[in-house]
Each structure stands twice: as structure tokens, then as C-alpha cells.
């Protein structure tokens, strides 16, 4: 460890707040993936993503923090909430929100988190960021991030932009195809229902007509029998 840097046993106020916010974020993420209420899961996801944004602010990465708030909290979560409202998702506890693969998912998430932490710690073991820097732009400031992004990472940035645009166009095309298929199914269902109603109406009319003819014939026979009886009586 380089001289002049505080050790892990003498944390600063920023580091203590960083750990506390990290614990709150971790708890919110766990509740978001374990709750059986979809709306509550979306709201806890807001808390988790907001906690990550606070962590970026504590690391003096204000640009990444505001991107986190605008894109994830302001767009993705709002999109999820609109999806829940438009699809008439259940408001209360939903038994379908649970899965039988919970233990497998837990094992995969723990292994993935351990691998990620190992890689990050090994890569930045001896790297220190001066959060109290007062002269010039900080390491995570908007100026430094923009310079690194548009000088050294401009090609991956543009490739990612094209990928997101292709995903957006694909989503629109798939939604239009699905809408057309739903419209055709609805029209077929309506035609089938109308045909069934017409058949039922014809059957009902035919039955009623047969019943009327039968009643008329029976009434005629009854009248003829009465007339015969009267003639016999007069004789």
C-alpha cells in the first residue's frame, strides 16, 4: 500500500457512508427479487438503482450517477410500471411471481458476484482515488469521463449506440407483427361468434316454425273432430 493512504481499519466518513448505502442497496435488491408483489418489486428496484447512483456520487463520478438516475430510474423503471399497468398485472400477491428454480438462481448469482468482486479487487488492488482532490477535475468528473469516452472509447460507444438502435427497431417490428396477429385473431373470433349466432338464430327460427306448423295441424285436427262429433249428434 502506498504511503500516506489511510488503511481499511481507519475509514473516513465517506467510506462509512459508502458501506451503509451499499448495505441498503443490497437489501433493496434482495427484496426486489424475492417479493411476490410486482409493483413492490418495481419500487424496491427504484431504491436499489438510486442507491447505486448515490455510490457513484460518493466516488465523485457525478456524470455516471446522473446517467444512472436518468436512464435507469427515470426510464427503465417507469417503463416497467407502465408495462404492469397496461398488461393488467395483479396488484396484490401473485403466486406466479415465484419460481421453482430459486436455489439454482441463488447459486448462479452468488458465483457471478464472487467472480465479479474477485476480478475488480484484483484489477484495482493498488489503485487509489483521491476523493478530496480540490485542484482540477476529479477522476470521475464529467470532463474526465467525456475525454476518455470520446478519445479512447469512441468506437465501442458508437457500436453500442447502433446495437441499441437495432434493438429498438426490432422491438417495434415485433410489436407491430404481434398487433396484426392479435387483430386477425380477434376478427376471426368475431366472425366465428357471428356465424354461431346466425346458426343459433336459424335453428331457433326453424324450431319455432316447426312448432307453429305442428300446433296448427293439431288445432285443425281438433276442429275437424269437433265438427264430426256435432254432425253425428245432429243425426
Coordinates of C-alpha atoms in Angstrom, one line a residue:
X1 CA 0.0 0.0 0.0
X2 CA 1.4 3.4 -0.9
X3 CA 2.4 5.7 2.0
X4 CA 0.0 8.4 3.0
X5 CA -3.1 6.5 2.2
X6 CA -5.4 5.5 5.1
X7 CA -5.9 1.8 5.9
X8 CA -9.0 -0.2 6.0
X9 CA -9.0 -0.1 9.8
X10 CA -9.2 3.7 9.8
X11 CA -12.1 4.5 7.4
X12 CA -13.2 8.0 6.6
X13 CA -16.7 9.4 6.8
X14 CA -17.2 9.0 3.1
X15 CA -16.2 5.3 3.3
X16 CA -18.6 4.7 6.2
X17 CA -21.5 6.3 4.2
X18 CA -20.4 4.2 1.2
X19 CA -20.7 1.0 3.1
X20 CA -24.0 1.9 4.7
X21 CA -25.5 2.9 1.3
X22 CA -24.2 -0.3 -0.2
X23 CA -25.9 -2.4 2.5
X24 CA -29.2 -0.5 1.9
X25 CA -28.8 -1.1 -1.9
X26 CA -28.1 -4.8 -1.4
X27 CA -31.2 -5.2 0.9
X28 CA -33.4 -3.4 -1.6
X29 CA -32.1 -5.6 -4.4
X30 CA -32.8 -8.7 -2.4
X31 CA -36.4 -7.6 -1.6
X32 CA -37.0 -6.7 -5.3
X33 CA -36.2 -10.2 -6.5
X34 CA -37.9 -12.1 -3.6
X35 CA -41.2 -10.2 -3.2
X36 CA -44.3 -11.7 -4.8
X37 CA -45.9 -8.3 -5.4
X38 CA -44.9 -7.0 -8.8
X39 CA -45.5 -3.3 -8.1
X40 CA -43.5 -3.5 -4.8
X41 CA -40.7 -5.2 -6.8
X42 CA -40.5 -2.3 -9.2
X43 CA -40.5 0.3 -6.3
X44 CA -37.7 -1.6 -4.5
X45 CA -35.8 -1.6 -7.8
X46 CA -36.0 2.2 -7.7
X47 CA -34.4 2.2 -4.3
X48 CA -31.7 -0.2 -5.4
X49 CA -30.9 1.8 -8.5
X50 CA -31.0 5.1 -6.6
X51 CA -28.5 3.6 -4.0
X52 CA -26.1 2.8 -6.9
X53 CA -26.4 6.4 -8.1
X54 CA -25.5 7.6 -4.6
X55 CA -22.5 5.3 -4.6
X56 CA -21.3 6.9 -7.8
X57 CA -21.7 10.3 -6.3
X58 CA -19.6 9.3 -3.3
X59 CA -16.9 8.2 -5.7
X60 CA -17.0 11.7 -7.3
X61 CA -18.5 10.2 -10.5
X62 CA -21.3 12.7 -10.9
X63 CA -21.8 12.1 -14.6
X64 CA -22.3 8.3 -14.2
X65 CA -24.6 9.0 -11.2
X66 CA -26.9 11.2 -13.2
X67 CA -26.9 8.8 -16.1
X68 CA -27.9 6.1 -13.7
X69 CA -30.8 8.3 -12.4
X70 CA -32.0 9.5 -15.8
X71 CA -31.8 6.2 -17.7
X72 CA -32.5 3.5 -15.2
X73 CA -34.6 5.2 -12.5
X74 CA -36.3 7.7 -14.9
X75 CA -36.8 5.5 -17.9
X76 CA -36.4 1.7 -17.3
X77 CA -38.4 1.6 -14.0
X78 CA -41.1 3.9 -15.4
X79 CA -41.3 1.6 -18.5
X80 CA -41.7 -1.3 -16.1
X81 CA -44.5 0.4 -14.2
X82 CA -46.3 1.3 -17.4
X83 CA -46.0 -2.3 -18.6
X84 CA -47.5 -3.5 -15.3
X85 CA -50.4 -1.1 -15.7
X86 CA -51.1 -1.8 -19.4
X87 CA -50.9 -5.6 -19.0
X88 CA -53.4 -5.5 -16.1
X89 CA -50.9 -7.3 -13.8
X90 CA -52.2 -8.3 -10.4
X91 CA -51.7 -5.6 -7.8
X92 CA -51.6 -7.9 -4.7
X93 CA -49.5 -11.0 -4.1
X94 CA -49.1 -13.1 -7.2
X95 CA -48.2 -16.8 -6.9
X96 CA -46.8 -16.8 -10.4
X97 CA -44.0 -14.4 -9.3
X98 CA -42.2 -17.3 -7.6
X99 CA -40.1 -19.9 -9.4
X100 CA -39.1 -23.4 -8.6
X101 CA -35.5 -22.6 -9.7
X102 CA -34.9 -20.3 -6.8
X103 CA -31.9 -22.2 -5.4
X104 CA -30.3 -22.6 -8.8
X105 CA -30.7 -18.8 -9.4
X106 CA -29.3 -18.1 -6.0
X107 CA -26.2 -20.3 -6.6
X108 CA -25.6 -18.6 -10.1
X109 CA -26.0 -15.1 -8.6
X110 CA -23.6 -15.9 -5.7
X111 CA -21.0 -17.4 -8.1
X112 CA -21.3 -14.4 -10.5
X113 CA -21.0 -11.9 -7.7
X114 CA -17.9 -13.6 -6.3
X115 CA -16.3 -13.7 -9.7
X116 CA -17.0 -10.0 -10.3
X117 CA -15.7 -9.0 -6.9
X118 CA -12.6 -11.1 -7.4
X119 CA -11.9 -9.5 -10.8
X120 CA -12.4 -5.9 -9.6
X121 CA -10.4 -6.3 -6.4
X122 CA -7.5 -7.9 -8.3
X123 CA -7.6 -5.2 -11.0
X124 CA -7.7 -2.3 -8.7
X125 CA -5.8 -3.6 -5.6
X126 CA -3.2 -0.9 -5.6
X127 CA -5.3 1.8 -7.2
X128 CA -6.4 4.7 -5.0
X129 CA -8.7 7.6 -5.9
X130 CA -8.3 10.9 -4.1
X131 CA -11.9 11.8 -3.3
X132 CA -10.7 15.0 -1.6
X133 CA -9.0 16.4 -4.7
X134 CA -9.5 20.1 -4.9
X135 CA -7.4 21.2 -7.9
X136 CA -8.5 20.3 -11.4
X137 CA -11.3 17.9 -12.4
X138 CA -11.7 14.7 -10.4
X139 CA -11.2 11.2 -11.7
X140 CA -14.9 10.5 -12.2
X141 CA -16.0 14.0 -13.3
X142 CA -17.9 14.8 -16.4
X143 CA -14.9 16.3 -18.1
X144 CA -12.6 13.4 -17.5
X145 CA -15.3 10.9 -18.4
X146 CA -16.1 12.7 -21.6
X147 CA -12.4 12.9 -22.7
X148 CA -11.9 9.2 -22.0
X149 CA -15.1 8.2 -23.7
X150 CA -14.7 10.2 -26.9
X151 CA -11.0 9.8 -27.3
X152 CA -10.2 6.2 -26.4
X153 CA -13.7 4.5 -26.4
X154 CA -15.5 6.3 -29.2
X155 CA -15.7 3.2 -31.4
X156 CA -17.3 0.9 -28.8
X157 CA -19.6 3.8 -27.8
X158 CA -20.8 4.1 -31.4
X159 CA -21.2 0.4 -31.7
X160 CA -23.3 0.2 -28.6
X161 CA -25.4 3.1 -29.9
X162 CA -26.1 1.1 -33.2
X163 CA -26.8 -2.0 -31.2
X164 CA -29.4 -0.2 -29.0
X165 CA -31.0 1.4 -32.1
X166 CA -31.3 -2.1 -33.7
X167 CA -32.9 -3.5 -30.6
X168 CA -35.4 -0.6 -30.6
X169 CA -36.3 -1.1 -34.2
X170 CA -36.6 -4.9 -33.6
X171 CA -38.9 -4.3 -30.7
X172 CA -41.1 -2.0 -32.8
X173 CA -41.3 -4.6 -35.7
X174 CA -42.1 -7.4 -33.3
X175 CA -44.8 -5.4 -31.6
X176 CA -46.4 -4.5 -34.9
X177 CA -46.4 -8.1 -36.1
X178 CA -48.0 -9.1 -32.8
X179 CA -50.6 -6.4 -33.0
X180 CA -51.5 -7.5 -36.6
X181 CA -51.7 -11.1 -35.5
X182 CA -53.9 -10.2 -32.5
X183 CA -56.2 -8.1 -34.8
X184 CA -56.5 -11.1 -37.2
X185 CA -57.3 -13.4 -34.3
X186 CA -59.9 -11.0 -32.9
X187 CA -61.5 -10.7 -36.3
X188 CA -61.6 -14.5 -36.7
X189 CA -63.1 -14.9 -33.3
X190 CA -65.7 -12.2 -34.1
X191 CA -66.6 -13.9 -37.4
X192 CA -66.9 -17.3 -35.7
X193 CA -69.1 -15.8 -33.0
X194 CA -71.3 -14.1 -35.6
X195 CA -71.6 -17.4 -37.6
X196 CA -72.5 -19.3 -34.4
X197 CA -75.1 -16.7 -33.5
X198 CA -76.6 -16.8 -37.0
X199 CA -76.8 -20.6 -36.9
X200 CA -78.4 -20.5 -33.5
X201 CA -80.9 -17.9 -34.8
X202 CA -81.7 -20.1 -37.8
X203 CA -82.1 -23.2 -35.7
X204 CA -84.3 -21.3 -33.3
X205 CA -86.4 -19.9 -36.2
X206 CA -86.7 -23.4 -37.8
X207 CA -87.7 -24.9 -34.5
X208 CA -90.3 -22.2 -33.9
X209 CA -91.7 -22.6 -37.4
X210 CA -92.0 -26.4 -37.0
X211 CA -93.7 -25.9 -33.7
X212 CA -96.2 -23.5 -35.2
X213 CA -97.0 -25.9 -38.1
X214 CA -97.4 -28.8 -35.6
X215 CA -99.7 -26.7 -33.4
X216 CA -101.7 -25.5 -36.5
X217 CA -102.1 -29.1 -37.7
X218 CA -103.2 -30.3 -34.3
X219 CA -105.7 -27.4 -34.0
X220 CA -107.1 -28.3 -37.4
X221 CA -107.5 -32.0 -36.5
X222 CA -109.2 -31.0 -33.2
X223 CA -111.6 -28.7 -35.1
X224 CA -112.4 -31.5 -37.6
X225 CA -113.1 -33.9 -34.8
X226 CA -115.4 -31.5 -33.1
X227 CA -117.3 -30.9 -36.4
X228 CA -117.6 -34.6 -36.9
X229 CA -119.0 -35.1 -33.4
X230 CA -121.5 -32.3 -33.9
X231 CA -122.7 -33.8 -37.2
X232 CA -123.1 -37.2 -35.6
X233 CA -125.1 -35.6 -32.7
X234 CA -127.5 -33.9 -35.1
X235 CA -128.2 -37.1 -36.9

